[in-house]
Short mmCIF file of C-alpha atoms and ligand atoms in Angstrom, two decimals:
data_model
loop_
_atom_site.label_atom_id
_atom_site.label_comp_id
_atom_site.label_asym_id
_atom_site.label_seq_id
_atom_site.Cartn_x
_atom_site.Cartn_y
_atom_site.Cartn_z
CA MET D 631 28.92 41.57 13.63
CA ASN D 632 29.05 40.13 17.13
CA GLU D 633 28.64 36.43 17.94
CA ILE D 634 24.88 36.69 18.59
CA GLN D 635 24.23 38.41 15.25
CA LEU D 636 26.41 35.87 13.47
CA GLU D 637 24.42 33.03 15.06
CA GLU D 638 21.13 34.64 14.02
CA GLN D 639 22.31 35.04 10.46
CA PHE D 640 23.54 31.43 10.49
CA GLN D 641 20.15 30.13 11.71
CA GLN D 642 18.33 32.18 9.04
CA LYS D 643 20.48 30.54 6.39
CA VAL D 644 19.72 27.10 7.77
CA ASP D 645 16.00 27.88 7.93
CA ALA D 646 16.07 29.08 4.32
CA GLU D 647 17.60 25.71 3.30
CA ILE D 648 20.85 27.31 2.14
CA LYS D 649 23.67 24.80 2.59
CA ILE D 650 26.49 25.67 4.97
CA GLU D 651 29.86 25.29 3.26
CA PRO D 652 33.32 24.76 4.82
CA LYS D 653 34.47 28.38 4.59
CA ASP D 654 31.20 29.84 5.93
CA TRP D 655 30.96 31.10 9.49
CA MET D 656 29.38 28.49 11.78
CA PRO D 657 28.92 28.18 15.56
CA ASP D 658 31.66 26.11 17.11
CA LYS D 659 29.09 23.70 18.57
CA TYR D 660 27.66 23.09 15.08
CA ARG D 661 31.17 22.23 13.86
CA GLN D 662 31.79 19.93 16.84
CA THR D 663 28.43 18.19 16.43
CA LEU D 664 29.15 17.54 12.79
CA ILE D 665 32.65 16.24 13.51
CA ARG D 666 31.19 13.88 16.13
CA GLN D 667 28.37 12.59 13.92
CA ILE D 668 30.25 12.36 10.61
CA SER D 669 33.29 10.68 12.17
CA GLN D 670 31.08 8.23 14.08
CA HIS D 671 29.39 7.48 10.79
CA ALA D 672 32.76 7.03 8.99
CA HIS D 673 34.08 4.72 11.72
CA SER D 674 30.87 2.68 11.48
CA GLU D 675 31.41 2.15 7.75
CA ILE D 676 34.99 1.03 8.31
CA VAL D 677 34.33 -1.23 11.33
CA GLY D 678 31.18 -2.39 9.51
CA MET D 679 33.35 -4.18 6.93
CA LEU D 680 34.55 -6.67 9.55
CA PRO D 681 31.41 -8.77 10.27
CA GLU D 682 30.75 -9.30 6.56
CA SER D 683 34.35 -9.86 5.52
CA ASN D 684 34.19 -12.90 7.81
CA TRP D 685 32.08 -14.60 5.08
CA ILE D 686 33.85 -13.54 1.87
CA THR D 687 35.95 -16.71 1.71
CA ARG D 688 32.91 -18.88 2.52
CA ALA D 689 30.28 -17.35 0.21
CA PRO D 690 28.18 -20.21 -1.26
CA ASN D 691 28.95 -19.43 -4.91
CA LEU D 692 30.89 -17.10 -7.19
CA ARG D 693 27.97 -14.72 -7.78
CA ARG D 694 27.40 -14.25 -4.04
CA LYS D 695 31.12 -13.78 -3.48
CA VAL D 696 31.44 -11.08 -6.14
CA ALA D 697 28.41 -9.20 -4.76
CA LEU D 698 29.68 -9.41 -1.18
CA LEU D 699 33.16 -8.27 -2.19
CA ALA D 700 31.68 -5.28 -4.02
CA LYS D 701 29.49 -4.42 -1.04
CA VAL D 702 32.35 -4.54 1.47
CA GLN D 703 34.49 -2.39 -0.85
CA ASP D 704 31.62 0.10 -1.08
CA GLU D 705 31.59 0.41 2.72
CA ALA D 706 35.31 1.29 2.63
CA GLY D 707 34.51 3.95 0.03
CA HIS D 708 31.72 5.35 2.22
CA GLY D 709 34.14 5.62 5.12
CA LEU D 710 36.57 7.55 2.92
CA TYR D 711 33.94 10.03 1.60
CA LEU D 712 32.85 10.63 5.18
CA TYR D 713 36.37 11.13 6.56
CA SER D 714 36.92 13.64 3.72
CA ALA D 715 33.69 15.46 4.63
CA ALA D 716 34.78 15.58 8.30
CA GLU D 717 38.21 16.92 7.29
CA THR D 718 36.56 20.02 5.80
CA LEU D 719 35.67 20.94 9.42
CA GLN D 720 39.29 21.61 10.39
CA ILE D 721 40.23 18.28 11.85
CA ASP D 722 42.71 15.90 10.27
CA ARG D 723 42.15 12.25 9.49
CA GLN D 724 44.92 11.06 11.77
CA THR D 725 43.18 12.63 14.78
CA LEU D 726 39.86 11.06 13.78
CA VAL D 727 41.38 7.61 13.39
CA GLU D 728 43.21 7.97 16.72
CA GLN D 729 39.88 8.78 18.39
CA LEU D 730 38.45 5.51 17.08
CA LEU D 731 41.49 3.47 18.08
CA ASP D 732 41.78 4.89 21.60
CA GLY D 733 38.06 4.34 22.19
CA THR D 734 37.01 8.01 22.55
CA ALA D 735 34.89 7.96 19.37
CA LYS D 736 31.88 5.72 19.05
CA TYR D 737 30.78 3.60 16.09
CA SER D 738 27.44 1.95 15.45
CA ASN D 739 26.26 -0.59 18.07
CA ILE D 740 25.32 -3.05 15.33
CA PHE D 741 28.84 -4.04 14.33
CA ASN D 742 29.56 -5.56 17.73
CA TYR D 743 27.53 -8.70 17.05
CA PRO D 744 28.97 -11.88 15.48
CA THR D 745 28.12 -13.24 12.01
CA LEU D 746 27.54 -16.92 12.80
CA THR D 747 26.01 -18.25 9.56
CA TRP D 748 25.66 -17.27 5.90
CA ALA D 749 22.11 -16.10 6.67
CA ASP D 750 23.63 -13.31 8.77
CA ILE D 751 24.97 -11.80 5.54
CA GLY D 752 21.39 -11.73 4.23
CA ALA D 753 20.11 -10.24 7.48
CA ILE D 754 22.81 -7.55 7.54
CA GLY D 755 22.03 -6.41 3.99
CA TRP D 756 18.29 -6.53 4.55
CA LEU D 757 18.03 -5.13 8.09
CA VAL D 758 21.27 -3.26 8.81
CA ASP D 759 21.57 -1.59 5.42
CA GLY D 760 17.78 -1.16 5.44
CA ALA D 761 18.00 0.74 8.75
CA ALA D 762 21.06 2.66 7.56
CA ILE D 763 19.19 3.85 4.42
CA MET D 764 16.20 5.01 6.47
CA ASN D 765 18.52 7.30 8.38
CA GLN D 766 20.73 8.27 5.46
CA VAL D 767 17.98 9.32 3.06
CA MET D 768 17.21 12.19 5.44
CA LEU D 769 20.93 12.99 5.69
CA GLN D 770 21.02 13.75 1.96
CA ARG D 771 19.18 16.93 2.99
CA THR D 772 21.41 17.70 5.98
CA SER D 773 22.41 21.36 6.29
CA TYR D 774 26.17 20.86 5.84
CA GLY D 775 27.06 20.78 2.11
CA PRO D 776 29.95 18.26 2.03
CA TYR D 777 28.05 15.77 4.26
CA SER D 778 24.89 16.12 2.22
CA ARG D 779 26.70 15.52 -1.09
CA ALA D 780 28.57 12.49 0.28
CA MET D 781 25.25 11.02 1.38
CA VAL D 782 23.70 11.21 -2.09
CA ARG D 783 26.22 8.76 -3.48
CA ILE D 784 26.24 6.59 -0.38
CA CYS D 785 22.46 6.16 -0.52
CA LYS D 786 22.56 4.89 -4.10
CA GLU D 787 25.02 2.19 -3.10
CA GLU D 788 23.20 1.31 0.14
CA SER D 789 20.08 0.60 -1.81
CA PHE D 790 21.93 -2.08 -3.83
CA HIS D 791 23.24 -3.49 -0.53
CA GLN D 792 19.75 -3.76 0.91
CA ARG D 793 18.49 -5.58 -2.15
CA GLN D 794 21.37 -8.07 -2.22
CA GLY D 795 20.62 -8.88 1.44
CA TYR D 796 16.92 -9.33 0.87
CA GLU D 797 17.61 -11.53 -2.14
CA ILE D 798 19.75 -13.82 0.02
CA MET D 799 16.87 -14.01 2.52
CA ILE D 800 14.33 -14.84 -0.21
CA THR D 801 16.56 -17.61 -1.54
CA LEU D 802 17.05 -19.12 1.93
CA CYS D 803 13.34 -18.87 2.76
CA ASN D 804 12.44 -20.65 -0.47
CA GLY D 805 15.09 -23.33 0.11
CA THR D 806 15.28 -26.36 2.39
CA VAL D 807 13.79 -26.48 5.89
CA GLU D 808 17.30 -26.00 7.34
CA GLN D 809 17.91 -22.94 5.15
CA LYS D 810 14.64 -21.35 6.23
CA GLU D 811 15.54 -22.05 9.88
CA MET D 812 18.87 -20.32 9.32
CA ALA D 813 17.07 -17.27 7.95
CA GLN D 814 14.71 -17.26 10.94
CA ASP D 815 17.61 -17.56 13.38
CA ALA D 816 19.39 -14.61 11.71
CA LEU D 817 16.24 -12.45 11.88
CA THR D 818 15.80 -13.39 15.56
CA ARG D 819 19.35 -12.31 16.42
CA TRP D 820 19.57 -9.14 14.27
CA TRP D 821 16.10 -7.66 14.80
CA TRP D 822 16.53 -5.89 18.15
CA PRO D 823 20.10 -4.62 17.55
CA SER D 824 18.86 -3.21 14.20
CA LEU D 825 16.13 -1.25 15.99
CA MET D 826 18.80 0.12 18.35
CA MET D 827 20.75 1.54 15.39
CA PHE D 828 18.38 4.53 15.32
CA GLY D 829 19.70 5.63 18.71
CA PRO D 830 18.00 6.22 22.06
CA SER D 831 14.31 7.10 22.18
CA ASP D 832 13.53 10.77 21.58
CA LYS D 833 13.04 11.52 25.25
CA ASP D 834 16.58 10.24 26.01
CA SER D 835 18.37 11.54 22.92
CA VAL D 836 20.84 14.20 24.08
CA HIS D 837 21.68 15.73 20.74
CA SER D 838 18.47 15.46 18.70
CA SER D 839 16.74 18.72 19.51
CA GLN D 840 19.74 20.96 18.74
CA SER D 841 20.72 18.86 15.71
CA MET D 842 17.19 19.14 14.33
CA LYS D 843 17.15 22.92 14.87
CA TRP D 844 20.37 23.12 12.86
CA LYS D 845 18.86 20.68 10.33
CA ILE D 846 21.80 18.32 10.72
CA LYS D 847 19.18 15.66 11.51
CA ARG D 848 15.86 16.05 9.72
CA GLU D 849 13.84 13.38 11.51
CA SER D 850 13.88 12.07 15.07
CA ASN D 851 15.29 8.69 16.15
CA ASP D 852 11.83 7.32 17.06
CA PHE D 853 10.20 8.53 13.85
CA LEU D 854 12.76 6.73 11.70
CA ARG D 855 12.64 3.57 13.82
CA GLN D 856 8.85 3.45 13.44
CA ASP D 857 9.06 3.95 9.68
CA PHE D 858 11.64 1.14 9.44
CA ILE D 859 9.37 -1.23 11.37
CA THR D 860 6.37 -0.51 9.14
CA ARG D 861 8.30 -1.26 5.98
CA THR D 862 10.14 -4.28 7.33
CA VAL D 863 7.08 -6.06 8.72
CA GLU D 864 5.63 -6.26 5.19
CA GLN D 865 8.90 -7.65 3.81
CA THR D 866 9.02 -10.23 6.62
CA LYS D 867 5.50 -11.45 5.79
CA HIS D 868 6.65 -12.05 2.22
CA LEU D 869 9.56 -14.15 3.52
CA GLY D 870 7.27 -16.23 5.75
CA ILE D 871 9.42 -15.87 8.87
CA THR D 872 8.59 -14.24 12.21
CA ILE D 873 9.82 -11.07 13.90
CA PRO D 874 10.84 -11.99 17.49
CA ASP D 875 8.43 -9.58 19.18
CA PRO D 876 5.17 -10.90 20.70
CA ASN D 877 3.99 -7.29 21.21
CA LEU D 878 4.26 -6.34 17.56
CA LYS D 879 0.71 -5.43 16.51
CA TRP D 880 -0.92 -3.15 13.95
CA ASN D 881 -2.53 -0.16 15.66
CA GLU D 882 -5.50 0.85 13.51
CA GLN D 883 -5.95 4.18 15.25
CA LYS D 884 -2.31 5.29 14.92
CA GLN D 885 -1.91 3.60 11.53
CA GLU D 886 1.41 2.13 12.63
CA TYR D 887 2.80 -0.92 14.46
CA ASP D 888 3.04 -1.00 18.23
CA PHE D 889 6.13 -2.90 19.29
CA GLY D 890 7.80 -4.29 22.43
CA GLU D 891 10.25 -2.59 24.75
CA ILE D 892 13.82 -2.24 23.46
CA ASP D 893 16.50 -3.45 25.87
CA TRP D 894 18.27 -0.12 26.40
CA GLU D 895 20.61 -1.68 28.97
CA GLU D 896 21.99 -3.92 26.22
CA PHE D 897 22.38 -0.87 23.95
CA LYS D 898 24.27 1.10 26.61
CA ASN D 899 26.53 -1.86 27.30
CA VAL D 900 27.36 -2.35 23.64
CA ILE D 901 28.09 1.32 22.91
CA SER D 902 30.28 1.62 25.97
CA GLY D 903 32.56 -1.17 24.73
CA ASN D 904 31.08 -4.27 26.36
CA GLY D 905 29.18 -5.93 23.49
CA PRO D 906 29.91 -9.47 22.26
CA CYS D 907 32.53 -8.39 19.68
CA ASN D 908 33.79 -4.92 20.72
CA ALA D 909 37.23 -6.16 21.78
CA GLU D 910 37.61 -8.26 18.62
CA ARG D 911 36.60 -5.36 16.33
CA MET D 912 38.98 -2.90 17.96
CA LYS D 913 41.82 -5.42 17.89
CA ALA D 914 41.27 -5.92 14.14
CA ARG D 915 41.24 -2.14 13.48
CA ARG D 916 44.38 -1.54 15.59
CA GLU D 917 46.25 -4.34 13.79
CA ALA D 918 45.15 -3.02 10.38
CA HIS D 919 46.37 0.46 11.34
CA GLU D 920 49.71 -0.87 12.53
CA ASN D 921 50.18 -3.08 9.44
CA GLY D 922 49.32 -0.17 7.15
CA LYS D 923 51.95 2.13 8.68
CA TRP D 924 54.52 1.48 5.95
CA VAL D 925 51.93 2.32 3.25
CA ARG D 926 51.10 5.67 4.88
CA GLU D 927 54.79 6.47 5.26
CA ALA D 928 55.57 5.54 1.64
CA ALA D 929 52.63 7.63 0.38
CA MET D 930 53.71 10.64 2.45
CA ALA D 931 57.34 10.31 1.26
CA TYR D 932 56.18 10.15 -2.37
CA ALA D 933 53.97 13.22 -1.90
CA GLU D 934 56.88 15.10 -0.31
CA LYS D 935 59.19 14.18 -3.21
CA ARG D 936 56.67 15.41 -5.78
CA LYS D 937 56.30 18.65 -3.86
CA GLN D 938 60.07 19.19 -3.88
CA LYS D 939 60.24 18.47 -7.62
CA ALA D 940 57.48 21.01 -8.27
CA VAL D 941 59.40 23.78 -6.43
N1 FAQ H 354 25.47 3.21 17.99
O1 FAQ H 354 21.63 12.02 21.20
P1 FAQ H 354 21.70 10.82 20.31
C1 FAQ H 354 25.84 1.65 8.31
C2 FAQ H 354 25.17 7.51 20.74
S1 FAQ H 354 26.17 3.18 8.91
C3 FAQ H 354 26.41 3.77 18.77
O2 FAQ H 354 20.43 10.33 19.74
P2 FAQ H 354 22.70 11.61 17.69
C4 FAQ H 354 26.26 1.31 6.92
C5 FAQ H 354 25.41 8.91 20.19
O3 FAQ H 354 26.62 8.94 19.43
C6 FAQ H 354 25.57 3.15 10.58
N2 FAQ H 354 26.20 4.93 19.42
O4 FAQ H 354 22.83 11.05 19.20
C7 FAQ H 354 26.74 -0.06 6.87
C8 FAQ H 354 25.48 9.71 21.47
O5 FAQ H 354 26.74 9.52 22.11
P3 FAQ H 354 27.90 10.69 22.13
C9 FAQ H 354 25.94 4.39 11.26
C10 FAQ H 354 25.00 5.53 19.26
O6 FAQ H 354 24.05 11.69 17.14
C11 FAQ H 354 25.85 -1.12 6.72
C12 FAQ H 354 24.46 9.04 22.34
O7 FAQ H 354 24.31 7.73 21.86
N3 FAQ H 354 25.12 5.48 10.80
O8 FAQ H 354 25.27 0.92 9.03
C13 FAQ H 354 24.01 5.00 18.43
O9 FAQ H 354 21.86 12.83 17.65
C14 FAQ H 354 26.31 -2.45 6.67
C15 FAQ H 354 23.13 9.77 22.36
O10 FAQ H 354 22.42 9.62 21.11
C16 FAQ H 354 25.33 6.73 11.19
O11 FAQ H 354 26.25 7.01 11.95
C17 FAQ H 354 24.27 3.78 17.78
N4 FAQ H 354 23.37 3.18 17.00
O12 FAQ H 354 21.87 10.45 16.94
C18 FAQ H 354 28.11 -0.34 6.94
C19 FAQ H 354 24.40 7.77 10.62
N5 FAQ H 354 22.93 5.82 18.47
O13 FAQ H 354 28.34 10.88 20.70
C20 FAQ H 354 28.58 -1.66 6.89
C21 FAQ H 354 24.72 9.15 11.10
C22 FAQ H 354 23.26 6.83 19.30
O14 FAQ H 354 27.29 11.92 22.71
C23 FAQ H 354 27.67 -2.71 6.73
N6 FAQ H 354 24.45 9.33 12.48
N7 FAQ H 354 24.49 6.66 19.78
O15 FAQ H 354 28.99 10.09 22.99
C24 FAQ H 354 23.23 9.71 12.99
O16 FAQ H 354 22.27 9.90 12.26
C25 FAQ H 354 23.14 9.94 14.48
O17 FAQ H 354 24.44 10.11 14.99
C26 FAQ H 354 22.39 8.80 15.23
C27 FAQ H 354 22.42 9.15 16.75
C28 FAQ H 354 20.96 8.70 14.78
C29 FAQ H 354 23.12 7.45 15.05
#
């Protein structure tokens, strides 16, 4: 078969909801798109441990500390499943990690903001994990088998993360006046960056239309953002705090919330390396990589020795 016939057969498979597996033929652009998206996702999980780890030593009690530790460890696990899924696309982990460390690969905008108070840990679980789930539930049905299977497990854990965050918010909102103010301040700071997590609006999204044709993405950026807003507004009412958007209003005709303009200049700045914490996050990752060198070398030497013994 020539390339065109192979592509037609590939698209038919995708349309028939048959998963694409690592050894199947696939267009090179499909492979490259997956490597880009899955590795960006993996890097986000790994860098995403940093803002929360800032509060592990200062969690208000043992129960909160245990839950936060478990959550941060889960994020590390998610990163590892995702790197493994990306490696099935003929790229090795070292190359992927180098792309993060030299700044050629992106990671989620959201992890470039500081965690200033304990309420930020509540807001991250509630809003950041809440937004992540919205996007990841659809990825359970993505067309590439290894990515889809990794997402099933990740989603189960993310749902615990979202609940632990919301529970922190409920506790703060039912606490003292100062605690409720802390919760409000965290919502005010995390709201807009959380909406940006879904990516540029559909008209500006470069990859969406091809990714949706290949069923890598199953819903558009704007659709998921809108769905997230609808669900979150109800949860915010229950907390008794206010979303920082004067234009947020229920639209009876559309049966959804209208909302204010997102600051896309801020988004572009953050994803091109100029957000409040980009330099700090990359410094932490580079130091961790450097400090872990001896572990990688020891593991490789041990693997080599076992191989020689087996021969
Ligand atoms: N941040 O054409 P599109 C988590 C880039 S996991 C930075 O719309 P696409 C768990 C995009 O890469 C959070 N960059 O792109 C957790 C592209 O640039 P490129 C991560 C962004 O791929 C919780 C350009 O803009 N989740 O939070 C962002 O079709 C708590 C044009 O955009 C995933 O990665 C952004 N937000 O759609 C961990 C899910 N948005 O590559 C710790 C998988 C867009 O051409 C604690 N990824 N860009 O240079 C996806 O679903 C998609 O990649 C989207 C973007 C929806 C993120």
